[in-house]
XYZ file of C-alpha atoms in Angstrom:
608
model
C -6.084 77.976 -266.807
C -9.619 78.901 -265.791
C -11.365 78.587 -262.423
C -15.120 78.122 -262.490
C -17.643 77.493 -259.705
C -19.800 74.406 -260.123
C -22.497 74.816 -257.505
C -25.166 77.408 -256.841
C -24.280 80.101 -254.298
C -25.389 79.204 -250.790
C -25.132 82.392 -248.665
C -25.520 82.175 -244.901
C -25.781 84.667 -242.068
C -24.974 84.614 -238.398
C -26.546 85.852 -235.224
C -24.270 87.880 -232.979
C -25.808 86.823 -229.648
C -28.981 85.259 -228.255
C -30.251 88.679 -227.140
C -30.646 89.690 -230.816
C -31.979 86.390 -232.138
C -35.446 87.704 -233.079
C -34.037 90.661 -234.975
C -31.596 88.409 -236.759
C -34.317 85.984 -237.796
C -36.420 88.858 -239.093
C -33.581 89.916 -241.392
C -32.767 86.429 -242.610
C -35.386 85.986 -245.315
C -33.975 84.085 -248.284
C -30.832 82.991 -246.494
C -29.573 79.615 -245.321
C -32.250 79.082 -242.663
C -30.988 75.810 -241.230
C -27.630 77.335 -240.382
C -29.259 80.458 -238.947
C -31.394 78.375 -236.625
C -28.414 76.257 -235.573
C -26.386 79.373 -234.816
C -29.205 81.017 -232.854
C -29.955 77.864 -230.889
C -26.346 77.316 -229.922
C -26.089 80.871 -228.585
C -29.132 80.277 -226.403
C -27.932 76.845 -225.319
C -24.473 78.109 -224.324
C -26.144 80.882 -222.347
C -28.245 78.394 -220.374
C -25.089 76.487 -219.463
C -24.374 79.294 -217.006
C -27.675 78.836 -215.181
C -27.259 78.337 -211.400
C -28.170 74.656 -211.068
C -27.720 72.927 -207.727
C -27.487 69.167 -208.063
C -25.343 66.353 -206.743
C -24.381 65.278 -210.277
C -23.044 68.717 -211.221
C -19.474 67.518 -211.842
C -20.667 64.766 -214.146
C -23.114 66.994 -216.015
C -20.435 69.637 -216.426
C -18.091 67.088 -218.022
C -20.672 66.268 -220.696
C -21.479 69.960 -221.047
C -17.828 70.720 -221.794
C -17.857 68.122 -224.588
C -21.099 69.459 -226.076
C -19.797 72.998 -225.755
C -16.826 72.138 -227.992
C -19.181 71.611 -230.940
C -21.300 74.594 -230.013
C -18.349 76.962 -229.788
C -17.178 75.750 -233.194
C -20.624 76.622 -234.564
C -20.543 80.061 -232.950
C -17.034 80.837 -234.195
C -17.751 79.374 -237.620
C -20.932 81.428 -237.870
C -19.061 84.641 -237.166
C -16.205 83.847 -239.571
C -15.700 85.911 -242.699
C -16.293 82.840 -244.888
C -19.385 81.513 -243.135
C -20.892 79.779 -246.163
C -20.388 76.251 -247.497
C -17.367 75.939 -249.770
C -18.325 75.975 -253.451
C -17.342 73.293 -255.918
C -14.726 74.537 -258.365
C -13.066 73.122 -261.483
C -9.731 73.890 -263.099
C -10.077 74.010 -266.901
C -7.515 74.015 -269.680
C -4.196 72.266 -270.227
C -1.705 75.135 -270.428
C 0.269 76.720 -267.591
C -0.991 74.245 -265.011
C 1.016 73.847 -261.788
C 3.331 70.878 -261.340
C 2.048 68.260 -258.888
C 3.578 65.158 -257.307
C 1.144 62.408 -256.271
C 2.661 60.572 -253.295
C 1.462 57.053 -252.416
C 3.180 55.861 -249.202
C 2.818 52.153 -248.497
C 4.204 49.503 -246.181
C 3.113 45.918 -246.660
C -0.383 46.363 -248.085
C -1.547 43.786 -250.649
C 0.014 44.613 -253.995
C -3.314 44.503 -255.839
C -4.724 47.131 -253.454
C -1.736 49.423 -254.004
C -1.849 48.990 -257.769
C -5.542 49.932 -257.953
C -4.649 53.226 -256.258
C -1.591 53.728 -258.468
C -3.502 53.127 -261.713
C -6.237 55.553 -260.678
C -3.606 58.160 -259.810
C -1.776 57.706 -263.118
C -4.956 58.212 -265.166
C -6.134 61.421 -263.519
C -7.651 64.073 -265.764
C -4.513 66.209 -265.835
C -1.702 66.644 -268.400
C 0.864 63.880 -267.861
C 3.628 66.429 -268.362
C 2.389 68.315 -265.296
C 2.281 65.578 -262.663
C 4.228 62.576 -261.390
C 3.096 59.605 -259.331
C 5.611 58.415 -256.751
C 5.127 55.093 -254.951
C 6.960 55.359 -251.599
C 7.443 51.780 -250.415
C 8.657 51.394 -246.844
C 8.072 47.657 -247.167
C 10.789 47.313 -249.835
C 8.605 44.831 -251.737
C 10.303 43.339 -254.790
C 6.895 42.245 -256.087
C 5.593 45.807 -255.924
C 8.768 47.176 -257.515
C 8.407 44.770 -260.441
C 4.720 45.602 -260.855
C 5.408 49.347 -260.918
C 8.218 48.823 -263.423
C 5.767 47.003 -265.697
C 3.243 49.842 -265.430
C 5.898 52.420 -266.335
C 5.833 51.206 -269.927
C 2.317 52.648 -270.166
C 2.698 55.527 -267.701
C 6.273 56.906 -267.741
C 5.316 59.552 -265.164
C 5.108 56.749 -262.546
C 8.089 56.108 -260.244
C 8.956 53.599 -257.507
C 11.064 54.590 -254.478
C 12.095 52.868 -251.273
C 14.287 53.974 -248.394
C 15.026 50.432 -247.296
C 15.592 49.714 -243.635
C 18.428 52.132 -243.024
C 19.590 52.984 -239.528
C 18.924 56.525 -238.410
C 15.811 56.827 -240.558
C 12.348 57.300 -239.102
C 10.614 54.127 -240.268
C 7.086 55.495 -240.224
C 4.723 57.285 -242.558
C 5.976 60.764 -241.585
C 9.557 59.760 -242.334
C 8.498 58.246 -245.641
C 6.789 61.489 -246.645
C 9.766 63.581 -245.557
C 12.043 61.345 -247.625
C 10.022 62.322 -250.692
C 9.861 66.016 -249.804
C 13.482 66.581 -248.813
C 15.356 63.989 -250.899
C 13.454 62.793 -253.956
C 12.103 66.208 -254.917
C 15.270 68.178 -254.225
C 16.356 68.556 -257.869
C 12.924 68.991 -259.483
C 10.533 70.243 -256.791
C 6.841 70.508 -257.731
C 4.666 73.392 -256.612
C 2.038 71.111 -255.066
C 1.929 67.609 -253.601
C -1.033 65.301 -253.056
C -0.975 62.260 -250.810
C -3.095 59.116 -250.941
C -3.048 56.127 -248.646
C -2.282 52.899 -250.450
C -5.932 51.827 -250.216
C -7.524 55.185 -251.161
C -8.546 55.406 -254.801
C -8.627 58.982 -256.156
C -11.315 60.093 -258.571
C -10.163 61.231 -262.045
C -11.091 64.876 -261.394
C -9.306 65.087 -258.024
C -6.654 67.625 -259.077
C -9.042 69.753 -261.127
C -11.445 69.871 -258.162
C -8.903 70.684 -255.442
C -6.246 72.900 -257.040
C -8.634 75.832 -257.681
C -9.257 76.271 -253.961
C -5.557 76.725 -253.215
C -4.899 78.784 -256.349
C -7.562 81.343 -255.481
C -6.617 81.423 -251.783
C -2.873 82.177 -251.594
C -2.840 82.167 -247.791
C -4.157 78.569 -247.734
C -1.320 76.031 -247.830
C -3.137 72.722 -247.285
C -6.433 71.313 -248.493
C -7.874 68.166 -246.969
C -10.664 66.167 -248.564
C -13.311 64.127 -246.841
C -12.609 60.410 -246.864
C -15.291 58.166 -248.338
C -15.208 54.362 -248.285
C -16.341 51.623 -250.640
C -16.527 48.717 -248.185
C -18.729 50.134 -245.430
C -21.287 47.681 -244.006
C -24.960 48.554 -244.094
C -25.819 51.117 -241.440
C -22.166 51.719 -240.513
C -22.726 50.373 -236.946
C -19.230 51.341 -235.729
C -19.401 54.868 -237.212
C -16.296 54.164 -239.278
C -17.210 56.848 -241.815
C -16.543 59.544 -239.161
C -19.499 61.583 -240.389
C -19.549 63.878 -237.370
C -15.901 64.842 -237.794
C -16.221 65.726 -241.469
C -19.706 67.279 -241.561
C -19.717 69.063 -238.193
C -16.291 69.594 -236.632
C -14.078 70.012 -239.682
C -16.802 71.786 -241.639
C -16.949 74.485 -238.954
C -13.154 74.668 -238.731
C -13.034 75.039 -242.510
C -15.143 78.192 -242.284
C -12.324 79.749 -240.260
C -9.487 78.337 -242.357
C -8.498 75.934 -239.576
C -9.489 72.532 -241.002
C -7.686 69.451 -239.680
C -5.745 67.356 -242.170
C -7.380 63.931 -242.408
C -4.314 62.353 -244.034
C -5.202 60.671 -247.302
C -6.536 62.960 -250.007
C -4.591 66.030 -248.881
C -3.160 68.566 -251.321
C -0.547 71.053 -250.129
C 1.980 73.633 -251.210
C 5.309 71.843 -250.977
C 7.382 74.873 -249.995
C 5.095 75.668 -247.053
C 5.570 72.155 -245.673
C 9.331 72.389 -246.219
C 9.438 75.714 -244.368
C 7.455 74.144 -241.503
C 10.068 71.389 -241.140
C 8.192 68.666 -243.003
C 5.830 66.145 -241.463
C 6.204 65.988 -237.650
C 7.818 62.738 -236.493
C 7.119 62.986 -232.763
C 3.646 61.423 -233.112
C 1.926 58.611 -235.028
C -0.809 61.085 -236.070
C 1.443 63.037 -238.423
C -1.476 64.507 -240.384
C -3.156 65.973 -237.284
C 0.165 67.339 -236.037
C 0.968 68.927 -239.399
C -2.341 70.794 -239.243
C -1.542 72.117 -235.775
C 1.932 73.228 -236.861
C 0.690 74.987 -239.999
C -2.095 76.785 -238.150
C 0.327 77.778 -235.408
C 2.597 79.332 -238.040
C -0.280 81.453 -239.340
C -1.299 79.435 -242.417
C -4.840 78.586 -243.493
C -5.980 74.992 -243.967
C -9.249 74.150 -245.718
C -11.530 71.170 -246.381
C -13.500 70.045 -249.438
C -16.516 67.786 -248.829
C -16.907 66.624 -252.429
C -16.412 62.837 -252.942
C -12.905 62.784 -254.439
C -11.401 59.625 -252.914
C -12.692 56.270 -251.704
C -10.775 54.035 -249.319
C -11.162 50.981 -247.105
C -12.191 50.662 -243.468
C -10.942 47.830 -241.221
C -13.288 44.871 -241.625
C -13.066 43.606 -238.052
C -13.648 44.936 -234.565
C -9.968 44.301 -233.858
C -8.974 46.477 -236.780
C -11.384 49.258 -235.878
C -10.243 49.418 -232.253
C -6.547 49.137 -233.144
C -6.867 51.976 -235.639
C -8.626 54.238 -233.116
C -6.119 53.277 -230.410
C -3.249 54.319 -232.656
C -4.877 57.712 -233.203
C -5.184 58.243 -229.450
C -1.624 57.103 -228.814
C -0.671 59.733 -231.370
C -2.544 62.384 -229.378
C -0.803 61.300 -226.181
C 2.531 61.730 -227.979
C 1.811 65.417 -228.526
C 3.542 66.088 -225.216
C 6.765 64.969 -226.894
C 6.699 68.170 -228.942
C 8.223 69.833 -225.862
C 11.283 67.578 -226.020
C 14.388 67.607 -228.254
C 14.804 67.741 -231.178
C 11.319 69.095 -231.921
C 11.530 71.857 -229.328
C 14.421 73.410 -231.259
C 12.485 73.834 -234.505
C 9.095 75.229 -233.401
C 8.227 78.390 -231.448
C 7.787 77.661 -227.752
C 4.238 79.021 -227.691
C 3.285 76.669 -230.535
C 4.825 73.714 -228.709
C 2.702 74.400 -225.646
C -0.406 74.842 -227.792
C 0.152 71.435 -229.436
C 0.825 69.780 -226.072
C -2.327 71.307 -224.572
C -4.383 70.066 -227.518
C -3.214 66.511 -226.833
C -3.920 66.804 -223.106
C -7.426 68.139 -223.789
C -8.251 65.239 -226.122
C -6.997 62.636 -223.654
C -8.748 64.331 -220.716
C -12.019 64.353 -222.660
C -11.881 60.597 -223.200
C -10.983 59.938 -219.572
C -13.741 62.265 -218.394
C -16.371 60.455 -220.461
C -15.153 57.090 -219.193
C -15.535 58.215 -215.576
C -18.799 60.094 -216.142
C -20.619 57.188 -217.780
C -19.413 54.850 -215.033
C -20.825 57.246 -212.415
C -24.378 57.170 -213.793
C -25.465 53.977 -211.960
C -23.796 55.154 -208.739
C -25.548 58.520 -208.802
C -28.949 56.978 -209.479
C -28.439 54.420 -206.721
C -27.496 57.171 -204.269
C -31.020 58.574 -204.221
C -32.052 62.201 -204.525
C -29.897 64.164 -206.956
C -31.214 67.635 -206.125
C -30.789 68.957 -202.557
C -33.900 69.922 -200.590
C -34.650 73.575 -201.286
C -37.746 75.747 -201.172
C -40.592 74.734 -203.532
C -40.250 77.970 -205.492
C -36.522 77.500 -206.071
C -37.037 73.822 -206.895
C -39.627 74.700 -209.524
C -37.456 77.448 -211.037
C -34.417 75.193 -211.132
C -36.334 72.351 -212.743
C -37.878 74.563 -215.426
C -34.475 76.042 -216.250
C -33.081 72.509 -216.510
C -35.868 71.609 -218.959
C -35.030 74.702 -221.006
C -31.350 73.782 -221.041
C -31.985 70.225 -222.264
C -34.603 71.435 -224.771
C -32.022 73.742 -226.325
C -29.462 70.934 -226.263
C -31.803 68.720 -228.268
C -32.795 71.580 -230.567
C -29.136 72.147 -231.361
C -28.530 68.439 -231.981
C -31.535 68.076 -234.289
C -30.844 71.285 -236.206
C -27.185 70.369 -236.588
C -28.261 67.052 -238.080
C -30.618 68.810 -240.500
C -27.922 71.299 -241.472
C -25.586 68.463 -242.532
C -28.262 67.035 -244.808
C -29.010 64.400 -242.160
C -25.598 62.804 -242.686
C -24.788 63.294 -239.008
C -27.160 62.125 -236.286
C -27.992 64.112 -233.132
C -25.208 63.774 -230.536
C -23.068 61.793 -232.972
C -20.085 63.430 -231.293
C -20.396 60.568 -228.789
C -19.952 57.916 -231.488
C -17.353 55.371 -230.373
C -17.182 56.950 -226.903
C -17.562 53.399 -225.585
C -13.962 52.896 -226.746
C -12.634 55.408 -224.195
C -11.541 52.608 -221.858
C -9.730 50.773 -224.654
C -8.008 54.007 -225.652
C -6.816 54.739 -222.119
C -5.567 51.158 -221.741
C -3.735 51.301 -225.081
C -2.086 54.620 -224.204
C -0.968 53.368 -220.784
C 0.286 50.088 -222.214
C 2.208 51.837 -224.976
C 3.997 54.284 -222.702
C 4.578 51.929 -219.773
C 5.021 48.452 -221.254
C 5.172 48.195 -225.027
C 8.126 48.913 -227.245
C 7.774 51.501 -229.943
C 6.083 49.895 -232.971
C 7.606 50.177 -236.410
C 6.099 50.667 -239.836
C 3.330 52.797 -241.252
C 0.450 50.885 -239.656
C -2.100 51.916 -242.261
C -5.384 50.083 -242.710
C -4.351 47.298 -245.063
C -0.757 46.716 -244.014
C 0.313 43.161 -243.300
C 2.358 44.602 -240.424
C -0.891 45.133 -238.581
C -2.023 42.381 -236.231
C -5.658 42.883 -237.262
C -4.878 41.760 -240.820
C -3.583 38.305 -239.938
C -4.945 35.581 -242.159
C -5.687 33.085 -239.375
C -9.415 32.628 -238.770
C -10.349 32.190 -235.069
C -13.167 29.957 -233.895
C -16.471 31.484 -232.793
C -15.591 30.928 -229.131
C -12.158 32.509 -229.554
C -13.711 35.487 -231.311
C -16.340 35.908 -228.558
C -13.720 35.702 -225.814
C -11.468 38.141 -227.635
C -14.277 40.649 -228.214
C -15.508 40.452 -224.625
C -12.190 40.834 -222.865
C -9.556 42.209 -225.227
C -11.872 44.549 -227.116
C -13.679 45.737 -223.991
C -17.239 44.742 -224.884
C -17.592 43.068 -221.470
C -17.092 46.472 -219.845
C -19.703 47.973 -222.182
C -22.177 45.246 -221.210
C -21.532 45.869 -217.508
C -22.050 49.634 -217.839
C -25.162 49.155 -219.973
C -26.762 46.654 -217.595
C -25.779 48.684 -214.528
C -27.313 51.829 -216.032
C -30.576 50.084 -216.913
C -30.695 48.388 -213.496
C -30.110 51.687 -211.687
C -32.898 53.324 -213.692
C -35.287 50.527 -212.741
C -34.123 50.705 -209.124
C -34.606 54.472 -209.017
C -38.145 54.204 -210.383
C -38.982 51.307 -208.052
C -37.702 53.194 -205.006
C -39.727 56.279 -205.889
C -42.920 54.270 -206.433
C -42.688 52.064 -203.347
C -41.967 54.872 -200.875
C -45.202 55.498 -198.951
C -45.781 59.243 -198.955
C -47.341 61.844 -201.224
C -44.096 63.003 -202.908
C -43.954 60.474 -205.756
C -43.764 63.081 -208.533
C -41.194 65.146 -206.654
C -38.978 62.098 -206.087
C -39.134 61.117 -209.763
C -38.371 64.635 -210.960
C -35.343 64.949 -208.679
C -33.886 61.535 -209.532
C -34.316 59.667 -212.803
C -36.546 62.347 -214.380
C -34.174 65.197 -213.517
C -33.662 66.513 -217.107
C -29.827 66.494 -217.243
C -29.676 63.015 -215.691
C -32.389 61.686 -217.988
C -30.449 62.983 -220.979
C -27.171 61.477 -219.744
C -28.890 58.118 -219.230
C -30.112 58.279 -222.817
C -26.585 58.978 -224.094
C -25.135 56.200 -221.953
C -27.587 53.565 -223.165
C -27.258 54.566 -226.833
C -23.446 54.699 -226.656
C -22.902 51.397 -224.879
C -25.549 49.577 -226.884
C -23.463 49.983 -230.073
C -20.794 47.346 -229.204
C -23.413 45.006 -227.742
C -25.415 45.277 -230.952
C -22.239 44.517 -232.907
C -21.681 41.395 -230.817
C -25.267 40.170 -231.229
C -25.510 40.978 -234.925
C -22.060 41.395 -236.513
C -22.164 43.477 -239.696
C -21.253 42.014 -243.047
C -18.550 43.920 -244.868
C -18.792 43.743 -248.659
C -15.901 42.230 -250.547
C -13.426 44.837 -251.719
C -13.928 44.138 -255.400
C -17.706 44.296 -255.023
C -17.425 48.056 -254.530
C -15.277 48.584 -257.635
C -16.076 48.741 -261.332
C -14.040 49.117 -264.512
C -14.037 52.714 -265.774
C -13.851 54.061 -269.323
C -10.094 54.541 -268.922
C -9.605 50.850 -268.157
C -8.828 51.253 -264.444
C -11.034 50.274 -261.520
C -12.875 53.017 -259.659
C -15.620 52.952 -257.031
C -18.772 51.563 -258.596
C -21.631 53.905 -259.578
C -23.631 52.529 -256.646
C -20.856 53.445 -254.192
C -20.517 56.917 -255.699
C -24.275 57.439 -255.595
C -24.373 56.437 -251.933
C -21.848 59.199 -251.204
C -24.180 61.891 -252.516
C -26.055 63.893 -249.875
C -29.774 63.507 -250.486
C -30.863 65.849 -247.709
C -33.680 63.542 -246.616
C -34.327 62.705 -242.989
C -33.610 59.047 -242.150
C -36.298 56.670 -240.981
C -37.338 57.553 -237.457
C -35.945 61.117 -237.373
C -39.326 62.835 -237.153
C -40.544 60.147 -234.781
C -37.582 60.958 -232.558
C -38.490 64.648 -232.702
C -42.047 63.874 -231.596
C -40.849 61.692 -228.709
C -38.441 64.403 -227.535
C -41.180 67.041 -227.620
C -43.582 64.790 -225.707
C -41.001 63.930 -223.034
C -39.942 67.544 -222.571
C -43.578 68.617 -222.516
C -44.341 66.039 -219.846
C -41.359 67.177 -217.793
C -42.472 70.784 -218.141
C -45.966 69.976 -216.885
C -44.513 67.942 -214.048
C -42.184 70.787 -213.098
C -45.072 73.227 -212.888
C -46.677 71.060 -210.202
C -43.634 71.093 -207.903
């Protein structure tokens, strides 16, 4: 057994505070410059957040600032971590003395052909067949799937089919299915490691050889999560279904500190550590997220690998996308249940409160964005945003506001460059237009709806968004406008644009010599101008989807027959997953526009 790095070393340094930024830059020759600049910029930007602004939209601006600050604090903490460099690619070589691994494939009603593609890919991994087993965990109790797996066992005897059936007293959800494998099926012959794949996530042949080395050389790490790639994404990914910001920004920074969040499919973990932690938490639908919180709370390290090692499916309808995101947020709202029996008897009390607070913070962030974006038109319609103060103070305040927004944009652009331009500036706000749908789904679930059953994974026939009936164009439009909340997005978008026009019109038509001052303290007030930009960009996404619905490629179009005779993501799909490091069309144009706007605001502020 031999561990070897695959990629060139990529060292990085950090800056301890914005007061030492020049000295740090002087000592950074030959190091990872993009990360250095990001780290320096975020220190400066966080410092300007404490500037003494006086404006009537302070509460709203502070809400957005808190959300931005989450990313920025992750960058600061990640930059000061002991492992502040990108994780190297490793490979496990040899065939002797390799650890035993169980590949777990939980399923519940997905199309059999989808499940079997995943199963075949898992069975043909580049790993000795005597050292791993593939277990299909069928909560749908499908006789068709059982027969198909039995037929495959003639070729791959290390493949097994299991089902719990619909027994009373069992948790009929993905967490319960996983725990059934961990505590019951593996009791007599427990493996050292387990890997989990969703029924629609096809693993690459080198998955185990690429992931095991990271856990083998880091004994304190108990779980490794891999980034999820997809082979049926539409061109441009208009709904941000690839979750680029989460993987390349948030989880990448958490990984530097050994605190990566488990993304579910494609995870590899030490079985005994999960057993000692009580198995997968069953108090929430988001069992993967909760498991990460529990493991970190117990002092374990969790890490992430960015390498393309699995390819899955995204929902191919707006219904499916919204329902999937709603389920995640319902899962976060359920984190409060960790304080209740029987969970509160198995976890330390301090950890319970930490998990509950995490859920409250996530829900409060969504609610805060919903309220803040709705307030934009009201604030602009109210008139002057900045109270009348002395000209000197007004000028100082405006220039500091320009500096604050300039650093905000610098951080966003540098963060995008640091990810190889996979993530766009302010992509943290992707899908923020769904905040209303999330709040409605959470309220409906807790107040009206009965507790849903089943795994509710992307392709399951138990999901309402996978029904075969095809609605008419009018039915689809009505459903998208009212049930999917696009009507609300249109209202907010139009109200924001109308309030901007109204604010400009009011400033121009007022007959006095304070035109510039009125513009700079209303629509051109830097924080408000930036918030208007975010609002328009965010709420345009669903409108654009309605006007020009994306075309999702057929599932089989993204697959190709491999040398081993099983289907894998096509070479084109795999190539698209590679980071080219090139700026997308319009990136530099956006930089120029930002510089020109900020420069114009700066000149205008000097004349106050």
